PDB file of C-alpha atoms in Angstrom:
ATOM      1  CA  UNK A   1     -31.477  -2.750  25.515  1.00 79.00           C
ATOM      2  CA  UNK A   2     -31.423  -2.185  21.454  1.00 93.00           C
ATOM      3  CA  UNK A   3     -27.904  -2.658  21.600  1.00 97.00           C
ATOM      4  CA  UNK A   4     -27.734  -5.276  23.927  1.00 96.00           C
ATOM      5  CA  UNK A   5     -29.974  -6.812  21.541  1.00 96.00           C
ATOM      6  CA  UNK A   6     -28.155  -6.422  18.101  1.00 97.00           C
ATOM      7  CA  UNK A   7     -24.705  -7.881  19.606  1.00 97.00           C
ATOM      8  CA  UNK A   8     -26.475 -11.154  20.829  1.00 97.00           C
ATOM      9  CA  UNK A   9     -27.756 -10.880  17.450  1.00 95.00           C
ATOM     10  CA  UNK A  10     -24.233  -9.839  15.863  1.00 97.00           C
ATOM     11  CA  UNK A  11     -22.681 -12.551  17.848  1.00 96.00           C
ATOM     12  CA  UNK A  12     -24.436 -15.131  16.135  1.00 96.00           C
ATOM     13  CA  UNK A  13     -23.151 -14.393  12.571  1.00 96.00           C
ATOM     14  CA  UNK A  14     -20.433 -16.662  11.271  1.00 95.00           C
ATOM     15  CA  UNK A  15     -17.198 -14.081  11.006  1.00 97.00           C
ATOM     16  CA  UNK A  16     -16.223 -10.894  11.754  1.00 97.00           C
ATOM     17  CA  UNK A  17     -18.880  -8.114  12.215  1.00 98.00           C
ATOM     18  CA  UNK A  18     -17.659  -4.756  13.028  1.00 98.00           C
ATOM     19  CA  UNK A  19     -19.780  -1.319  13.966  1.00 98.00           C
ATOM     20  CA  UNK A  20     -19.850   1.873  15.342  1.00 98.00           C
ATOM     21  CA  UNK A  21     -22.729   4.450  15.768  1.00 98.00           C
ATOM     22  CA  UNK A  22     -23.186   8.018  16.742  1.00 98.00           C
ATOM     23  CA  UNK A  23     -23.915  11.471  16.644  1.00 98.00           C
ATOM     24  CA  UNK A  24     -21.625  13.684  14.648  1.00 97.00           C
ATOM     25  CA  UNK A  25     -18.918  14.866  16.801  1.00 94.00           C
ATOM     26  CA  UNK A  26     -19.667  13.256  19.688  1.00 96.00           C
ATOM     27  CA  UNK A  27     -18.632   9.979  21.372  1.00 96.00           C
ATOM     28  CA  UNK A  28     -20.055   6.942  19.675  1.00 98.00           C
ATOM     29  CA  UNK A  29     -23.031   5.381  21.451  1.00 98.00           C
ATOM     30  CA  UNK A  30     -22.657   2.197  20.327  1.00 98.00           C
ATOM     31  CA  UNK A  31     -19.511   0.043  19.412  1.00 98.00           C
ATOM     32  CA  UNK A  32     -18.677  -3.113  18.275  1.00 98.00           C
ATOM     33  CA  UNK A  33     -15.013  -4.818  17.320  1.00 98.00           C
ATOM     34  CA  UNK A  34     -14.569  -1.142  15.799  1.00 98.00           C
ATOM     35  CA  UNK A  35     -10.988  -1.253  15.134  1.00 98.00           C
ATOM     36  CA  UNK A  36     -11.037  -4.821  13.955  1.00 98.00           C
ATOM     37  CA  UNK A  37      -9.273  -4.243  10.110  1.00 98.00           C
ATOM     38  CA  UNK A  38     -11.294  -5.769   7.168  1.00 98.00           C
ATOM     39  CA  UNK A  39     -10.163  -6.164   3.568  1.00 98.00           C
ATOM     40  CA  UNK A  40     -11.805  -2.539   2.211  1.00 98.00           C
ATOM     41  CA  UNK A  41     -13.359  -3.258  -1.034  1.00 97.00           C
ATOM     42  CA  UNK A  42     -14.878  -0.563  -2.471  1.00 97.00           C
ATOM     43  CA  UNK A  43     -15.414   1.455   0.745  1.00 98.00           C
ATOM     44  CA  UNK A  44     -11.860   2.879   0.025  1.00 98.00           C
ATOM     45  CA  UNK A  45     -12.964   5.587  -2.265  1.00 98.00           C
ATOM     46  CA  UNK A  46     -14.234   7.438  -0.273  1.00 98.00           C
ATOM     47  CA  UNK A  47     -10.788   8.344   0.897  1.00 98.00           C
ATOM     48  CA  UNK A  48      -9.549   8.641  -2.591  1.00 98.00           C
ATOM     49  CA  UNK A  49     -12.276  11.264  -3.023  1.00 98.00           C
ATOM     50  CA  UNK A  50     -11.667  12.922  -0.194  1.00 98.00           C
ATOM     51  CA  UNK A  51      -7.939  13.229  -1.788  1.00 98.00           C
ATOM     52  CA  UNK A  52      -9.211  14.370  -5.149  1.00 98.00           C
ATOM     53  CA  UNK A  53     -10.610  17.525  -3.661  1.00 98.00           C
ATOM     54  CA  UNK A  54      -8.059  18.452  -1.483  1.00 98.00           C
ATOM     55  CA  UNK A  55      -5.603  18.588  -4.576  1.00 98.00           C
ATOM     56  CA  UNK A  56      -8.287  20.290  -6.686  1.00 98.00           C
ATOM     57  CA  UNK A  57      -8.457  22.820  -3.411  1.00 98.00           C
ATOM     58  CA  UNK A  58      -4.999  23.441  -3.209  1.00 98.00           C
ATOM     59  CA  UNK A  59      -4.619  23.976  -7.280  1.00 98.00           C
ATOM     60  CA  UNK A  60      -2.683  20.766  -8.155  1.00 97.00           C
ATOM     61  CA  UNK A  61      -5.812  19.142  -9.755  1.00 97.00           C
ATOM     62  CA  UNK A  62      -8.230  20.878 -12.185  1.00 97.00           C
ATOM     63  CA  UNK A  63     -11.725  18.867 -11.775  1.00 97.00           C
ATOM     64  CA  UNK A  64     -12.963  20.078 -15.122  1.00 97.00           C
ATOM     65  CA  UNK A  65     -10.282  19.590 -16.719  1.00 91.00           C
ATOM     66  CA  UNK A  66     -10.729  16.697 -20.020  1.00 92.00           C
ATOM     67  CA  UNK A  67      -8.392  13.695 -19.110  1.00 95.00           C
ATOM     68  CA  UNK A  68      -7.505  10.344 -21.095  1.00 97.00           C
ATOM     69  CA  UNK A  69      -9.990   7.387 -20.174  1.00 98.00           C
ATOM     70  CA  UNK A  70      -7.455   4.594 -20.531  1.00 98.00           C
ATOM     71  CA  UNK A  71      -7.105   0.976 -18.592  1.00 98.00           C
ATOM     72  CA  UNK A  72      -3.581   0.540 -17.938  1.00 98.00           C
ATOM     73  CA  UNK A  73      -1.978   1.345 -14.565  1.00 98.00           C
ATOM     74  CA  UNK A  74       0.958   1.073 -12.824  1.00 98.00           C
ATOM     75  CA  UNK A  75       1.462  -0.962  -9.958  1.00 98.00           C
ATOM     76  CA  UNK A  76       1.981  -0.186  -6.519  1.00 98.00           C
ATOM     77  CA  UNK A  77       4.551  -3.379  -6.234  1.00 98.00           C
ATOM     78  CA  UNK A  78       8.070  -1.562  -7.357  1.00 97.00           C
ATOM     79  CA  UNK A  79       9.233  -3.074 -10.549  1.00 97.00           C
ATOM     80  CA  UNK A  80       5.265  -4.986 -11.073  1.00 98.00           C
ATOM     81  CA  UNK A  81       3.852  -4.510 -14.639  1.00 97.00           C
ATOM     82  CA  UNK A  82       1.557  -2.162 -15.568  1.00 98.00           C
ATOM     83  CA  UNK A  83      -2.053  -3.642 -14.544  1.00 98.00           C
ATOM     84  CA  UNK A  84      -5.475  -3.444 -15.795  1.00 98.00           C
ATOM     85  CA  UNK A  85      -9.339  -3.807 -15.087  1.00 98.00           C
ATOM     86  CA  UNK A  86     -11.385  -6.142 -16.180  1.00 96.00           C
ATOM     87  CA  UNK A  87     -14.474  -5.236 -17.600  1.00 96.00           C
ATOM     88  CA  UNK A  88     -16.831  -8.167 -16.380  1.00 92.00           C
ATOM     89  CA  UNK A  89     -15.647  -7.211 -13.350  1.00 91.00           C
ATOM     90  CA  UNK A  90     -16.886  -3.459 -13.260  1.00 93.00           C
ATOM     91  CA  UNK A  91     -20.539  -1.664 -12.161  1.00 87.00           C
ATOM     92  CA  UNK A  92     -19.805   1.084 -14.661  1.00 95.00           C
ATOM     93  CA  UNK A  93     -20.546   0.077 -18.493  1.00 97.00           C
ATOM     94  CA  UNK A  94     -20.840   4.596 -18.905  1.00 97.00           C
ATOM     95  CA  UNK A  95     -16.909   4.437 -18.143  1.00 98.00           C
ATOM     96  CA  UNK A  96     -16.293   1.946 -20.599  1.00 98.00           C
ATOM     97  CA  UNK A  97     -17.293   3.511 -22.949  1.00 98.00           C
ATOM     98  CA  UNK A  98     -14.979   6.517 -22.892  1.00 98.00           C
ATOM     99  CA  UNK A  99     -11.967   4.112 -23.176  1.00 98.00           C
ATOM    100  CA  UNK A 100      -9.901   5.717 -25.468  1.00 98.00           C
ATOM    101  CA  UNK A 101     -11.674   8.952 -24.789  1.00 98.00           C
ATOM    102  CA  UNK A 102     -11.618  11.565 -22.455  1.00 98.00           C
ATOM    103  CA  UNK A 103     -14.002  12.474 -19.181  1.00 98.00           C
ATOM    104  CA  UNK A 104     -13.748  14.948 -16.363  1.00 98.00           C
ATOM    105  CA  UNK A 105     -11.988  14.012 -13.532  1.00 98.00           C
ATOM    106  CA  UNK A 106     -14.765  15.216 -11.216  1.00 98.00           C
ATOM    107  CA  UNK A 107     -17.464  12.920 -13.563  1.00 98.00           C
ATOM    108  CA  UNK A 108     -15.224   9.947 -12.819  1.00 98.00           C
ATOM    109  CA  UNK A 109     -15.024  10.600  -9.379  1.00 98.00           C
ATOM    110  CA  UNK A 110     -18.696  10.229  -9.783  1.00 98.00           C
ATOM    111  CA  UNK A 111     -19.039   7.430 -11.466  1.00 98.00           C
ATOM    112  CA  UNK A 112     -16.250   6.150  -8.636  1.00 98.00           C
ATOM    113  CA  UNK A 113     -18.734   6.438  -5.480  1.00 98.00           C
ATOM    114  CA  UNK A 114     -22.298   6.445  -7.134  1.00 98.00           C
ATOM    115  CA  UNK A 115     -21.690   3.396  -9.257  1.00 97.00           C
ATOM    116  CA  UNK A 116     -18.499   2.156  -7.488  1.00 96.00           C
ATOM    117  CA  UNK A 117     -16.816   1.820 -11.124  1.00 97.00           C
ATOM    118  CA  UNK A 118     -13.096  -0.127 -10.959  1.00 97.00           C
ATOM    119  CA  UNK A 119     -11.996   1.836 -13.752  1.00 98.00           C
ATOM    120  CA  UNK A 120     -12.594   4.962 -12.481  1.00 98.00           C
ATOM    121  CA  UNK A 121     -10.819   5.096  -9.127  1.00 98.00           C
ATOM    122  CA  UNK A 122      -8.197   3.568 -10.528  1.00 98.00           C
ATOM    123  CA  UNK A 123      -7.654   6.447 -12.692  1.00 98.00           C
ATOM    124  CA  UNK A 124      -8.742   8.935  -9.981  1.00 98.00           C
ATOM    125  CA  UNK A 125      -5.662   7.149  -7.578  1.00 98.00           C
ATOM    126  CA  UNK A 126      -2.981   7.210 -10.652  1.00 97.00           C
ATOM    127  CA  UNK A 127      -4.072  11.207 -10.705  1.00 97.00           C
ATOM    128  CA  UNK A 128      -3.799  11.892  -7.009  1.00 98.00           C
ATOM    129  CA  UNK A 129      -1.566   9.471  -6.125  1.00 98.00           C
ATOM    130  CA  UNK A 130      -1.782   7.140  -2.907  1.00 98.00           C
ATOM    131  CA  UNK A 131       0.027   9.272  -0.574  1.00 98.00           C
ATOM    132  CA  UNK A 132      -2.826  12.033  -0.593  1.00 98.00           C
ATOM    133  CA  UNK A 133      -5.079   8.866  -0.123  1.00 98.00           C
ATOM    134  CA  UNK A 134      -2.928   8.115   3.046  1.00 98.00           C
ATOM    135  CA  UNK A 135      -3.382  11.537   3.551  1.00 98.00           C
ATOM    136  CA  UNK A 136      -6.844  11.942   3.821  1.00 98.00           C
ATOM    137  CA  UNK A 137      -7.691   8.710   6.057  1.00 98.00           C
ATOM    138  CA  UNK A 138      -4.895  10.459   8.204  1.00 98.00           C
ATOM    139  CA  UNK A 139      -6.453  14.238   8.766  1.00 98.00           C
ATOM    140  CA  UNK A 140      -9.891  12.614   9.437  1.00 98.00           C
ATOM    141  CA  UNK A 141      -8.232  10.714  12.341  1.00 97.00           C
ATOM    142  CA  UNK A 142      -7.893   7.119  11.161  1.00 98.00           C
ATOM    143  CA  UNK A 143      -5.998   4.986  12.696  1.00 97.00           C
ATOM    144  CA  UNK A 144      -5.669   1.562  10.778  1.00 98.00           C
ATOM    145  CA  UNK A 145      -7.075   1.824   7.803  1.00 98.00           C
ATOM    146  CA  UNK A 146      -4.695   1.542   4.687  1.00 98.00           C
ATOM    147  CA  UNK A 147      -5.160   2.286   1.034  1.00 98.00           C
ATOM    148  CA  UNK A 148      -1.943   0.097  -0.414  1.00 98.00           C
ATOM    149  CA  UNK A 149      -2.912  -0.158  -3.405  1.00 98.00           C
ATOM    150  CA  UNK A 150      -5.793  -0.158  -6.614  1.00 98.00           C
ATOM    151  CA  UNK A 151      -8.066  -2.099  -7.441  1.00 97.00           C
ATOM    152  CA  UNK A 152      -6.877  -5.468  -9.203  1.00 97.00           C
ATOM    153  CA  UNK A 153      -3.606  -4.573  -8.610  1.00 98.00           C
ATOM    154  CA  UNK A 154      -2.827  -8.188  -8.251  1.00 98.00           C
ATOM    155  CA  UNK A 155       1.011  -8.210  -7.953  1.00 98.00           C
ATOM    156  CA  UNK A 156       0.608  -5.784  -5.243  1.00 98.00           C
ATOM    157  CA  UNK A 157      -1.905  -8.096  -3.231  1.00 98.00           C
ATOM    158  CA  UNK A 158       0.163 -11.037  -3.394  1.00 98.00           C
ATOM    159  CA  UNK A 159       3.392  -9.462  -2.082  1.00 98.00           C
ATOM    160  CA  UNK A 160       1.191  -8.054   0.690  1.00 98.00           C
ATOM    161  CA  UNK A 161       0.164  -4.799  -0.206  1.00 98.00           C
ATOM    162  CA  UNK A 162      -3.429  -4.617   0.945  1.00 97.00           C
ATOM    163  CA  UNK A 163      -6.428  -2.057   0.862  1.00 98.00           C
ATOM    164  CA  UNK A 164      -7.562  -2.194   4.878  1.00 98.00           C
ATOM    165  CA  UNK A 165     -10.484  -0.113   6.853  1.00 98.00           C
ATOM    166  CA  UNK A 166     -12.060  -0.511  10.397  1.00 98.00           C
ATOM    167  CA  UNK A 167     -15.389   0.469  11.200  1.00 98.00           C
ATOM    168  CA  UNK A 168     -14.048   3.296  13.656  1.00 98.00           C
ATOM    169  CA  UNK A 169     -11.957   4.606  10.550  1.00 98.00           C
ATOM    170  CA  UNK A 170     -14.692   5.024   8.279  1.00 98.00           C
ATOM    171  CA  UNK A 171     -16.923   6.837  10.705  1.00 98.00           C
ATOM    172  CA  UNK A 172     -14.376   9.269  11.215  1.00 98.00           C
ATOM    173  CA  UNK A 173     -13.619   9.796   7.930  1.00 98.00           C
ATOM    174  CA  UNK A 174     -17.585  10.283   6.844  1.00 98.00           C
ATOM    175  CA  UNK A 175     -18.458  12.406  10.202  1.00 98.00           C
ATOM    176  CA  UNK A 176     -15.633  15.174   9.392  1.00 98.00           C
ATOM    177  CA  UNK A 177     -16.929  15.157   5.904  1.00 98.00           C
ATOM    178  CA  UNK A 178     -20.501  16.167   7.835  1.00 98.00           C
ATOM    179  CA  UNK A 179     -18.959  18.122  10.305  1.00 98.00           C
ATOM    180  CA  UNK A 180     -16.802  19.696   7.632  1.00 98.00           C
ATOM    181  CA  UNK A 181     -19.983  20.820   5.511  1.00 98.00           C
ATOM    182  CA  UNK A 182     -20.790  23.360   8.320  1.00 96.00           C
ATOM    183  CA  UNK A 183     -17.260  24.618   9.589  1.00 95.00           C
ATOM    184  CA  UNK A 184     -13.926  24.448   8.159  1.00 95.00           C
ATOM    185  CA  UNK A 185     -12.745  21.306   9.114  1.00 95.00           C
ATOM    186  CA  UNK A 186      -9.573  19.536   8.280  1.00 96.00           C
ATOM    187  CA  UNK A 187     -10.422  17.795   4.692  1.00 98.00           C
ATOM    188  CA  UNK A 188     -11.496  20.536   2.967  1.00 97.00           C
ATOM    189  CA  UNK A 189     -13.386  23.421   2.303  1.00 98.00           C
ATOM    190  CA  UNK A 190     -17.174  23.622   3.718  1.00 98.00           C
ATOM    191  CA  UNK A 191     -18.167  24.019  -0.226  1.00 98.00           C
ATOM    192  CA  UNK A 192     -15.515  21.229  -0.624  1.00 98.00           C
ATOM    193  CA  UNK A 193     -17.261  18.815   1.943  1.00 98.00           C
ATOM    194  CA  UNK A 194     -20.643  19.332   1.089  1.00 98.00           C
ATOM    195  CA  UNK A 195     -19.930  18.730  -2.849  1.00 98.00           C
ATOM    196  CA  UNK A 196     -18.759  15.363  -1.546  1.00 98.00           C
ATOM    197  CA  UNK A 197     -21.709  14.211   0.718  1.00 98.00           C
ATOM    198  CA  UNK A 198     -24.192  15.453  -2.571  1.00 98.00           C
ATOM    199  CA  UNK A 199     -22.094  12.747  -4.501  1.00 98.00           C
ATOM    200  CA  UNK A 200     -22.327  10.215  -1.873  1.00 98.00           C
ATOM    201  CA  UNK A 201     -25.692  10.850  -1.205  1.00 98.00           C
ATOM    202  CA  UNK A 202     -26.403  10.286  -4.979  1.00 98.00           C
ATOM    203  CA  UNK A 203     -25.233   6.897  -4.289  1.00 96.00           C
ATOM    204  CA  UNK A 204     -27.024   4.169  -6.349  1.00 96.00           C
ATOM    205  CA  UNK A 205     -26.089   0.774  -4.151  1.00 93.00           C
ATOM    206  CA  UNK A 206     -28.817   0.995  -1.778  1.00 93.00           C
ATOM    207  CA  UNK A 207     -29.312  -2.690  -0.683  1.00 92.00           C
ATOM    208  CA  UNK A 208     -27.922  -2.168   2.609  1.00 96.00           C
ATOM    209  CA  UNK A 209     -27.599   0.920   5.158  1.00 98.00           C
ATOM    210  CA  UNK A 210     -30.101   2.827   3.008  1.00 98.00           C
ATOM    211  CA  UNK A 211     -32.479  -0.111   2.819  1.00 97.00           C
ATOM    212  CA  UNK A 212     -32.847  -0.094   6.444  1.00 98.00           C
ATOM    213  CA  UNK A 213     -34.085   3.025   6.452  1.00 98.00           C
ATOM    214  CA  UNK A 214     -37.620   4.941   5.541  1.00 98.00           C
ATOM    215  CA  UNK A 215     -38.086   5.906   2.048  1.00 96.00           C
ATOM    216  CA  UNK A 216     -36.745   9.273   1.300  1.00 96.00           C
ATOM    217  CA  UNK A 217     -34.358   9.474   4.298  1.00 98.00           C
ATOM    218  CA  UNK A 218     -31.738  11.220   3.390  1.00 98.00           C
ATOM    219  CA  UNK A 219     -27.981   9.448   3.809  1.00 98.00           C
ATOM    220  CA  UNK A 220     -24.228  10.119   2.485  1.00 98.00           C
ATOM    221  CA  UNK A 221     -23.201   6.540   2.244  1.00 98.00           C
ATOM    222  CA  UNK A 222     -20.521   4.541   0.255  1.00 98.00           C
ATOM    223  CA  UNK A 223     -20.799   0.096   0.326  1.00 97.00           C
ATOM    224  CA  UNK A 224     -18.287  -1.912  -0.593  1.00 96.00           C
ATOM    225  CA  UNK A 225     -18.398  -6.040  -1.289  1.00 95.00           C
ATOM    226  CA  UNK A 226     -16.587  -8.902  -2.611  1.00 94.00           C
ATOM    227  CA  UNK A 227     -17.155 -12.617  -1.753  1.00 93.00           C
ATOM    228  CA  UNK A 228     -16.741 -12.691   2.045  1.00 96.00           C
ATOM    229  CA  UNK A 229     -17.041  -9.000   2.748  1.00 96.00           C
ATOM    230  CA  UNK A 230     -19.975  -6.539   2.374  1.00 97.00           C
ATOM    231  CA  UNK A 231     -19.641  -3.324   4.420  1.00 98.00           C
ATOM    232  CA  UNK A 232     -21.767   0.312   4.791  1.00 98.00           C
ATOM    233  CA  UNK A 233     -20.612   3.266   6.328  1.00 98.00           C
ATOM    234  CA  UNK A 234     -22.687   6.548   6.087  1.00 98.00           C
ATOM    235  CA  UNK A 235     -24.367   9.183   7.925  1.00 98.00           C
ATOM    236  CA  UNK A 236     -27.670   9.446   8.302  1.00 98.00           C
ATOM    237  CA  UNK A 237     -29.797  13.449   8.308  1.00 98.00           C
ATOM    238  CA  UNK A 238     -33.265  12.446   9.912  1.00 98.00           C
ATOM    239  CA  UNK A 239     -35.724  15.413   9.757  1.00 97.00           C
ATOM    240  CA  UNK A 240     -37.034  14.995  13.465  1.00 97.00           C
ATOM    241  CA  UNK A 241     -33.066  14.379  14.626  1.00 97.00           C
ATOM    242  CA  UNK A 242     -29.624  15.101  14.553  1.00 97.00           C
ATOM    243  CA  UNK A 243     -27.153  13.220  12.184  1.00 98.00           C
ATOM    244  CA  UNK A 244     -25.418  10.274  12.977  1.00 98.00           C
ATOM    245  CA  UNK A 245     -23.160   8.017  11.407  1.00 98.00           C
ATOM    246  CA  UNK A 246     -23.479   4.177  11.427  1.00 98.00           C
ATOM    247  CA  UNK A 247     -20.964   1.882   9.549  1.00 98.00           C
ATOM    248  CA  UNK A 248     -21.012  -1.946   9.483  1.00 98.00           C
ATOM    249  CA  UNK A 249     -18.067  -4.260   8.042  1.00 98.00           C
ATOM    250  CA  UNK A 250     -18.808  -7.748   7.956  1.00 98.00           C
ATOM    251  CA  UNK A 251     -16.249 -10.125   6.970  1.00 98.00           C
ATOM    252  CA  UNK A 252     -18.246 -13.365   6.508  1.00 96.00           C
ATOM    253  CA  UNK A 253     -19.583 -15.862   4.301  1.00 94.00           C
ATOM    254  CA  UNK A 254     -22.950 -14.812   4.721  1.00 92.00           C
ATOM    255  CA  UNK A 255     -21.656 -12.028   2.031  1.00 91.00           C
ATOM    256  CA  UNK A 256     -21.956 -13.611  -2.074  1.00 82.00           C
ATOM    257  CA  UNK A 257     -20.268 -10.905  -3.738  1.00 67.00           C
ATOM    258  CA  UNK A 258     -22.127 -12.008  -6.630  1.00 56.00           C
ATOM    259  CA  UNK A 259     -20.520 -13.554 -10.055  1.00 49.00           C
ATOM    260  CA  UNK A 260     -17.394 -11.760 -11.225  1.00 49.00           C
ATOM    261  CA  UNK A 261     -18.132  -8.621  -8.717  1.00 47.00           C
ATOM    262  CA  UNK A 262     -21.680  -8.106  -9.786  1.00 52.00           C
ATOM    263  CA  UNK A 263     -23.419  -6.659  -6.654  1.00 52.00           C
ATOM    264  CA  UNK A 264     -26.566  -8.972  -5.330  1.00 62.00           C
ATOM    265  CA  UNK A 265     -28.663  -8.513  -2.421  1.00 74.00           C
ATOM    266  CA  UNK A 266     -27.412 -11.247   0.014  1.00 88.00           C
ATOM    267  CA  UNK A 267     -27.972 -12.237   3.684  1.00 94.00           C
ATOM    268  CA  UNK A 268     -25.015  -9.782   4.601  1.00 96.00           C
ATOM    269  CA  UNK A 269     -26.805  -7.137   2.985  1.00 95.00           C
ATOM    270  CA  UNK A 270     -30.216  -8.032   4.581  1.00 95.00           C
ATOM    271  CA  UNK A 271     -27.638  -8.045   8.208  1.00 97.00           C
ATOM    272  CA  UNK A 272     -26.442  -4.532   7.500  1.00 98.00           C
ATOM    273  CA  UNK A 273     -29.945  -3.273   6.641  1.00 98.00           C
ATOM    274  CA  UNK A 274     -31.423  -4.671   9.958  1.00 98.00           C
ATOM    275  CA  UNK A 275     -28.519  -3.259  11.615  1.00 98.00           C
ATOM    276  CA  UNK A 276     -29.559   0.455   9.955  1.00 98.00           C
ATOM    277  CA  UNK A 277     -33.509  -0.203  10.920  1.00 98.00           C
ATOM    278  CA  UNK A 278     -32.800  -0.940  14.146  1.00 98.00           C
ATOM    279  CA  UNK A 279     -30.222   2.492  14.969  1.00 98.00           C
ATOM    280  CA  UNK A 280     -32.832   4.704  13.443  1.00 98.00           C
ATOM    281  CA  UNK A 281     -35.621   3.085  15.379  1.00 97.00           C
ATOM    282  CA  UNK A 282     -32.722   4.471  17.869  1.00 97.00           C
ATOM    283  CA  UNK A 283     -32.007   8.137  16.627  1.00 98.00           C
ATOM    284  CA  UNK A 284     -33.188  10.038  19.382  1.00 97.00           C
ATOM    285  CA  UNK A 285     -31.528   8.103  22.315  1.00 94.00           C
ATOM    286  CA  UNK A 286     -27.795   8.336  20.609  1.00 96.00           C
ATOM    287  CA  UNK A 287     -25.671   9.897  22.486  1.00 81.00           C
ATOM    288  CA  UNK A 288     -24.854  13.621  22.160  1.00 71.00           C
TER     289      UNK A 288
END
């Protein structure tokens, strides 16, 4: 009946509302519009970390390694000018302020998920390059989801060169990551895979998925919003139950985006977090 209940609930919000639940490796209990694309926002980096440490793995990117802190980037339009961040438009002031510096790579792949800073995925994508992105989404078994392009690269958006994700996409890419912390897997090492889920877990967004849930639950989780579109996909490690994932997109203008990017808690976050209370009220009748 609970999920009976959330899509007559679901189907009453203005938009598009996309979701997909279930236990790690096994068939998703509960589905809705999964494969429906949505502009990605932020939820993108995920795959872009995901890339990062498969090059670091396979010796073609040194983690540690100082590198230039600089906002200029080119674009993924052929022939585009060089494009930059804006700063008003960033959650990270602490990569600002190496401009002209240097940082580790693996510190602003940090700063990329835990703070969801502009700046520093677009310098993690001009190190990896967007064919390893493609790469990544691909080995966890996405099917639609597209990283075109980086962040305010706005010659690239307006010839049509778009970042997209679906709901089914991103719980495949975060459930190998889980899976992958336990077995070799397909995106990287298990050392590899659990480094990444410690970085998403030390995610500081928490108005959403993570809201929904009790106090000290532990969850690997990565939002992403802009006016019209807020979105959480994570898994979820209950004590008393086995991990699941549960991502919600929501293209709708129940989502703000808050002023210049700034992230607010809005009804679409409220949505998602209900959506989150009401899987782990849930967690021991998912499917296994």
């Amino acid at each position: 009946m609970i999920w009976e209940d959330l899509d007559a609930h679901l189907d009453k919000v203005p938009g598009t509302v996309s979701a997909h639940v279930g236990r790690l490796g096994a068939r998703p209990t509960w589905t809705r519009r999964a494969d429906a694309t949505h502009y990605a926002a932020s939820t993108m980096k995920v795959a872009v970390l995901v890339a990062l440490h498969r090059a670091a793995e396979a010796g073609r990117l040194d983690l540690d390694a100082p590198l230039p802190v600089r906002n200029s980037f080119d674009s993924a339009l052929p022939g585009a000018p060089r494009f930059t961040n804006a700063r008003d438009y960033d959650n990270d002031e602490a990569v600002w302020e190496r401009v002209g510096g240097v940082a580790p790579l693996r510190w602003l792949a940090e700063r990329m998920i835990v703070r969801s800073s502009n700046l520093a995925t677009n310098i993690c994508v001009g190190q990896v390059g967007l064919p390893a992105v493609a790469q990544a989404w691909a080995l966890a078994g996405a099917r639609h989801s597209v990283t075109g392009r980086g962040i305010e690269d706005f010659a690239a958006r307006d010839a049509g060169i778009d970042n997209l994700v679906t709901a089914a996409d991103l719980a495949a890419l975060l459930g190998e990551l889980a899976l992958g912390a336990n077995r070799p897997g397909p995106l990287a090492s298990p050392a590899g895979c659990a480094a990444m889920l410690d970085v998403l877990v030390a995610q500081e967004h928490r108005e959403d998925l993570a809201a929904g849930l009790p106090d000290g639950t532990r969850i690997a989780h990565k939002n992403g919003w802009v006016r019209g579109v807020r979105h959480g996909a994570g898994v979820v490690f209950p004590d008393d139950a086995p991990p699941y994932t549960v991502v919600v997109c929501t293209t709708t203008d129940l989502a703000d985006g808050g002023a210049d990017g700034e992230q607010v808690e809005d009804d679409a976050c409220r949505l998602i977090a209900h959506v989150s209370a009401r899987v782990w009220d849930a967690r021991h009748e998912l499917a296994g």
